[in-house]
Tab-separated table of C-alpha atoms in Angstrom:
chain	number	residue	atom	x	y	z
A	526	ILE	CA	0.000	0.000	0.000
A	527	THR	CA	1.455	3.369	-0.992
A	528	ILE	CA	0.267	6.488	0.832
A	529	ASN	CA	0.943	10.153	0.109
A	530	GLU	CA	-0.086	13.310	1.952
A	531	TYR	CA	-3.630	13.043	0.544
A	532	GLY	CA	-4.219	9.375	1.297
A	533	ILE	CA	-3.872	6.145	-0.657
A	534	GLU	CA	-1.871	6.665	-3.832
A	535	ASN	CA	-1.926	3.386	-5.736
A	536	PHE	CA	-5.719	2.855	-5.848
A	537	THR	CA	-8.922	4.773	-5.109
A	538	PRO	CA	-9.679	4.907	-1.362
A	539	LEU	CA	-13.016	3.292	-0.583
A	540	ARG	CA	-14.231	6.430	1.218
A	541	ARG	CA	-13.335	8.389	-1.944
A	542	GLU	CA	-11.916	11.199	0.167
A	543	TYR	CA	-8.406	12.614	-0.142
A	544	ASP	CA	-8.191	14.244	3.280
A	545	GLY	CA	-4.727	13.100	4.379
A	546	ILE	CA	-6.217	10.237	6.400
A	547	THR	CA	-6.228	6.564	5.414
A	548	LYS	CA	-8.547	4.398	7.513
A	549	PHE	CA	-8.095	0.643	8.002
A	550	GLY	CA	-10.818	-1.609	9.340
A	551	PRO	CA	-13.552	-4.133	8.545
A	552	ASN	CA	-15.911	-3.880	5.593
A	553	CYS	CA	-18.625	-1.685	7.132
A	554	ASN	CA	-20.741	1.338	6.194
A	555	ASP	CA	-22.109	4.334	8.072
A	556	LYS	CA	-25.824	5.101	8.447
A	557	ASP	CA	-25.880	6.600	4.949
A	558	GLY	CA	-24.375	3.467	3.412
A	559	LYS	CA	-20.980	5.062	2.818
A	560	PRO	CA	-17.812	2.964	3.450
A	561	MET	CA	-16.149	3.837	6.751
A	562	ASN	CA	-12.665	2.613	5.837
A	563	ASP	CA	-10.305	2.983	2.891
A	564	PHE	CA	-8.719	-0.449	3.215
A	565	HIS	CA	-10.368	-3.589	4.587
A	566	ILE	CA	-8.776	-5.685	7.332
A	567	LEU	CA	-9.996	-9.250	7.830
A	568	ILE	CA	-11.311	-9.807	11.358
A	569	SER	CA	-13.452	-12.509	12.964
A	570	ASP	CA	-17.221	-12.378	12.506
A	571	LYS	CA	-17.797	-11.957	16.262
A	572	LEU	CA	-15.968	-8.609	16.209
A	573	LYS	CA	-17.255	-7.131	12.957
A	574	ASN	CA	-20.237	-5.423	14.586
A	575	LYS	CA	-18.177	-4.044	17.481
A	576	ILE	CA	-15.390	-2.285	15.606
A	577	GLU	CA	-15.479	0.476	13.024
A	578	THR	CA	-11.881	1.576	12.361
A	579	LEU	CA	-8.862	-0.353	13.657
A	580	PHE	CA	-6.270	2.317	12.907
A	581	MET	CA	-5.487	5.131	10.520
A	582	ILE	CA	-2.466	6.710	8.869
A	583	GLU	CA	-2.537	10.486	9.127
A	584	TYR	CA	-0.262	13.019	7.457
A	585	ASN	CA	0.756	15.800	9.833
A	586	THR	CA	1.002	18.930	7.681
A	587	ILE	CA	2.975	20.863	10.317
A	588	LYS	CA	5.642	18.201	10.954
A	589	GLN	CA	5.324	16.876	7.374
A	590	ARG	CA	5.424	13.330	8.685
A	591	TYR	CA	3.122	10.319	8.758
A	592	PHE	CA	1.712	8.817	11.941
A	593	LEU	CA	-0.080	5.568	12.672
A	594	ILE	CA	-2.929	6.204	15.111
A	595	PRO	CA	-4.418	2.998	16.563
A	596	ASN	CA	-7.814	2.329	18.062
A	597	TYR	CA	-6.954	0.090	20.996
A	598	PHE	CA	-9.258	-2.664	22.231
A	599	GLU	CA	-7.533	-4.337	25.152
A	600	GLU	CA	-9.891	-7.290	25.279
A	601	ASN	CA	-9.400	-8.100	21.586
A	602	LYS	CA	-5.848	-9.431	21.580
A	603	GLU	CA	-6.219	-10.681	18.016
A	604	LEU	CA	-6.430	-7.050	16.880
A	605	ASN	CA	-3.254	-5.832	18.534
A	606	ILE	CA	-1.092	-3.855	16.126
A	607	PHE	CA	2.580	-4.775	15.811
A	608	ILE	CA	5.271	-3.027	13.772
A	609	LYS	CA	8.339	-4.939	12.622
A	610	LEU	CA	11.458	-3.530	14.226
A	611	GLU	CA	13.798	-2.446	11.428
A	612	LYS	CA	16.240	-0.249	13.354
A	613	VAL	CA	17.675	0.251	16.811
A	614	LEU	CA	15.191	2.009	19.095
A	615	PRO	CA	15.472	3.480	22.593
A	616	ILE	CA	13.272	1.655	25.089
A	617	GLU	CA	10.577	3.858	26.557
A	618	GLN	CA	8.427	3.048	29.564
A	619	ASN	CA	6.406	-0.144	29.386
A	620	TYR	CA	7.296	-1.326	25.879
A	621	ASN	CA	5.782	-4.587	24.668
A	622	PHE	CA	7.147	-6.752	21.873
A	623	SER	CA	6.361	-10.122	20.341
A	624	LEU	CA	8.597	-12.915	19.061
A	625	GLY	CA	6.014	-15.267	17.624
A	626	GLY	CA	4.632	-17.219	20.578
A	627	ALA	CA	6.729	-15.323	23.130
A	628	HIS	CA	5.482	-11.948	24.344
A	629	PHE	CA	7.546	-9.540	26.436
A	630	ARG	CA	6.932	-6.452	28.518
A	631	VAL	CA	10.121	-4.478	29.077
A	632	GLU	CA	10.554	-1.512	31.395
A	633	PRO	CA	13.641	0.503	32.415
A	634	LYS	CA	14.079	0.951	36.160
A	635	SER	CA	15.893	3.532	38.250
A	636	GLY	CA	19.653	3.210	38.368
A	637	GLY	CA	19.850	1.716	34.878
A	638	ALA	CA	18.251	-1.636	35.658
A	639	LEU	CA	15.916	-3.331	33.195
A	640	GLU	CA	12.909	-5.499	33.993
A	641	LEU	CA	11.486	-8.030	31.531
A	642	GLU	CA	8.356	-10.111	31.864
A	643	MET	CA	7.924	-13.018	29.437
A	644	ASN	CA	4.546	-14.577	28.654
A	645	MET	CA	4.422	-17.635	26.422
A	646	GLU	CA	1.274	-18.647	24.565
A	647	ASP	CA	1.369	-22.015	26.352
A	648	GLY	CA	0.916	-20.215	29.682
A	649	GLU	CA	4.551	-20.175	30.851
A	650	ARG	CA	5.549	-16.923	32.552
A	651	GLU	CA	8.937	-15.661	33.719
A	652	SER	CA	10.272	-12.384	35.136
A	653	TYR	CA	13.833	-11.088	34.799
A	654	LEU	CA	15.768	-8.161	36.237
A	655	PHE	CA	19.086	-7.048	34.738
A	656	GLY	CA	21.434	-4.413	36.150
A	657	ILE	CA	23.706	-2.019	34.275
A	658	ALA	CA	26.612	-4.439	34.711
A	659	LYS	CA	24.929	-6.455	31.968
A	660	GLU	CA	26.024	-4.795	28.730
A	661	PHE	CA	23.809	-6.918	26.469
A	662	VAL	CA	20.667	-8.944	27.092
A	663	LYS	CA	20.193	-11.551	24.378
A	664	ILE	CA	16.986	-13.454	23.669
A	665	GLY	CA	17.000	-16.501	21.387
A	666	ARG	CA	17.581	-20.240	21.132
A	667	SER	CA	21.364	-20.154	21.655
A	668	LYS	CA	22.533	-21.565	24.981
A	669	ASN	CA	24.584	-18.373	25.349
A	670	CYS	CA	21.458	-16.182	25.430
A	671	ASP	CA	20.266	-14.665	28.691
A	672	ILE	CA	16.696	-15.711	27.909
A	673	ILE	CA	16.536	-19.012	26.010
A	674	LEU	CA	13.606	-19.785	23.701
A	675	LYS	CA	13.398	-23.533	23.115
A	676	SER	CA	12.180	-23.698	19.541
A	677	LEU	CA	13.806	-23.915	16.120
A	678	ALA	CA	11.381	-21.184	15.012
A	679	TYR	CA	13.712	-18.666	16.661
A	680	SER	CA	17.137	-17.464	15.587
A	681	ARG	CA	20.187	-18.106	17.724
A	682	VAL	CA	19.784	-14.473	18.817
A	683	GLN	CA	16.287	-13.287	18.023
A	684	THR	CA	16.379	-9.942	19.849
A	685	SER	CA	18.966	-8.062	21.853
A	686	LEU	CA	18.832	-5.172	24.283
A	687	TYR	CA	21.801	-3.112	25.377
A	688	TYR	CA	22.558	-0.301	27.805
A	689	LYS	CA	24.359	2.944	26.948
A	690	LYS	CA	25.836	4.191	30.177
A	691	ASP	CA	26.631	7.697	28.877
A	692	GLU	CA	22.939	8.146	27.970
A	693	ASN	CA	21.525	6.122	30.894
A	694	ARG	CA	19.227	4.420	28.390
A	695	TRP	CA	18.449	0.937	27.123
A	696	TYR	CA	18.010	0.135	23.422
A	697	ILE	CA	16.337	-2.720	21.573
A	698	GLN	CA	17.246	-4.206	18.196
A	699	ASP	CA	16.242	-7.192	16.103
A	700	GLY	CA	18.890	-9.906	16.028
A	701	PHE	CA	22.376	-8.980	17.186
A	702	ASN	CA	24.855	-6.514	15.700
A	703	ASP	CA	24.272	-6.559	11.929
A	704	LYS	CA	22.612	-9.990	11.765
A	705	LYS	CA	18.809	-9.878	11.652
A	706	SER	CA	16.586	-12.627	13.035
A	707	MET	CA	14.575	-15.068	10.901
A	708	ASN	CA	11.058	-13.919	11.760
A	709	GLY	CA	11.674	-10.476	13.188
A	710	THR	CA	10.944	-8.580	16.375
A	711	TRP	CA	7.483	-7.023	16.478
A	712	LEU	CA	6.809	-3.970	18.635
A	713	TYR	CA	3.277	-3.576	19.990
A	714	ILE	CA	1.773	-0.174	19.149
A	715	ASN	CA	-1.031	1.357	21.235
A	716	PHE	CA	-0.033	5.004	20.836
A	717	PRO	CA	0.597	7.335	17.846
A	718	TRP	CA	3.688	6.108	16.007
A	719	GLU	CA	5.667	7.868	13.314
A	720	ILE	CA	6.028	5.657	10.276
A	721	SER	CA	8.513	5.791	7.428
A	722	PHE	CA	9.242	4.091	4.135
A	723	ASN	CA	8.638	0.337	4.035
A	724	THR	CA	6.892	-0.136	7.387
A	725	LYS	CA	5.595	-3.664	8.029
A	726	LEU	CA	2.493	-4.179	10.204
A	727	ARG	CA	0.988	-7.324	11.682
A	728	ILE	CA	-2.636	-7.397	12.854
A	729	GLY	CA	-3.892	-10.877	13.653
A	730	GLN	CA	-3.424	-12.888	10.448
A	731	ASN	CA	-2.976	-9.738	8.341
A	732	LEU	CA	0.462	-8.631	7.141
A	733	ILE	CA	0.639	-5.155	5.605
A	734	GLU	CA	3.572	-3.294	4.066
A	735	LEU	CA	3.177	0.480	3.950
A	736	ASN	CA	5.186	2.829	1.779
A	737	VAL	CA	4.883	6.604	2.202
A	738	THR	CA	5.948	9.224	-0.347
C-alpha cells in the first residue's frame, strides 16, 4: 500500500476522500451506506459489529510526517497492532514486543536496571531483572542467550537489548549486531507512532507493508 499526503496513492480509497487520512478496518458502512474505511482488514465475525476503524495513517502537515494512530481494544488481543522492528530504538516506559509465541513487557528501572516479563502462549511466565553491569541482554535459542527460547522457530539471537551508560538508556534491536533474526521482532503499538518508508504491520493474520511518499 502506498500512501501520500492526501491518502492512498496506488488505488482509489473506498471512502473516496483525499483528506490526508487513510482508515483501516472491517468492511462496514455508516448510516448513509458510505464505506467507513479505505482499506479492509480481515477480522473474525464476532468482532465485525463491534469495531469500526482499527487504525489510521494520518499526514501531519505541520511536521510533514506520517503517523499511525491505533484504536486500541484491550480485550481483543487478536487485533493488537505490531510493527516490525527495522532499526535500533530506545526503550521507553512499558514497551511490549512479540517474538512469535513469546510476548515480552520491558521496562527501564531507576539506576539503569531493566525489567522483563515473558509470557508464552502455552501459559509459561517468567520475570527477569538485569542491572547495568549487563552490557547486552540476548533473547533466542542459543545456549549463550540470557533468555533461552526452546524452539527452532527462533534465531540463535532473536532480539537483543543493550545499555548505553553515557545516555543512561536501554536500546532494543532485532537480532544482534548486523545480523537480523529469521522472523523479526514485532513492537506492539497502542499510541501514535511515526512511520517511514517500508513499514511492516501485523494485525492478527494480516500482514501489511506500507510505503509513504
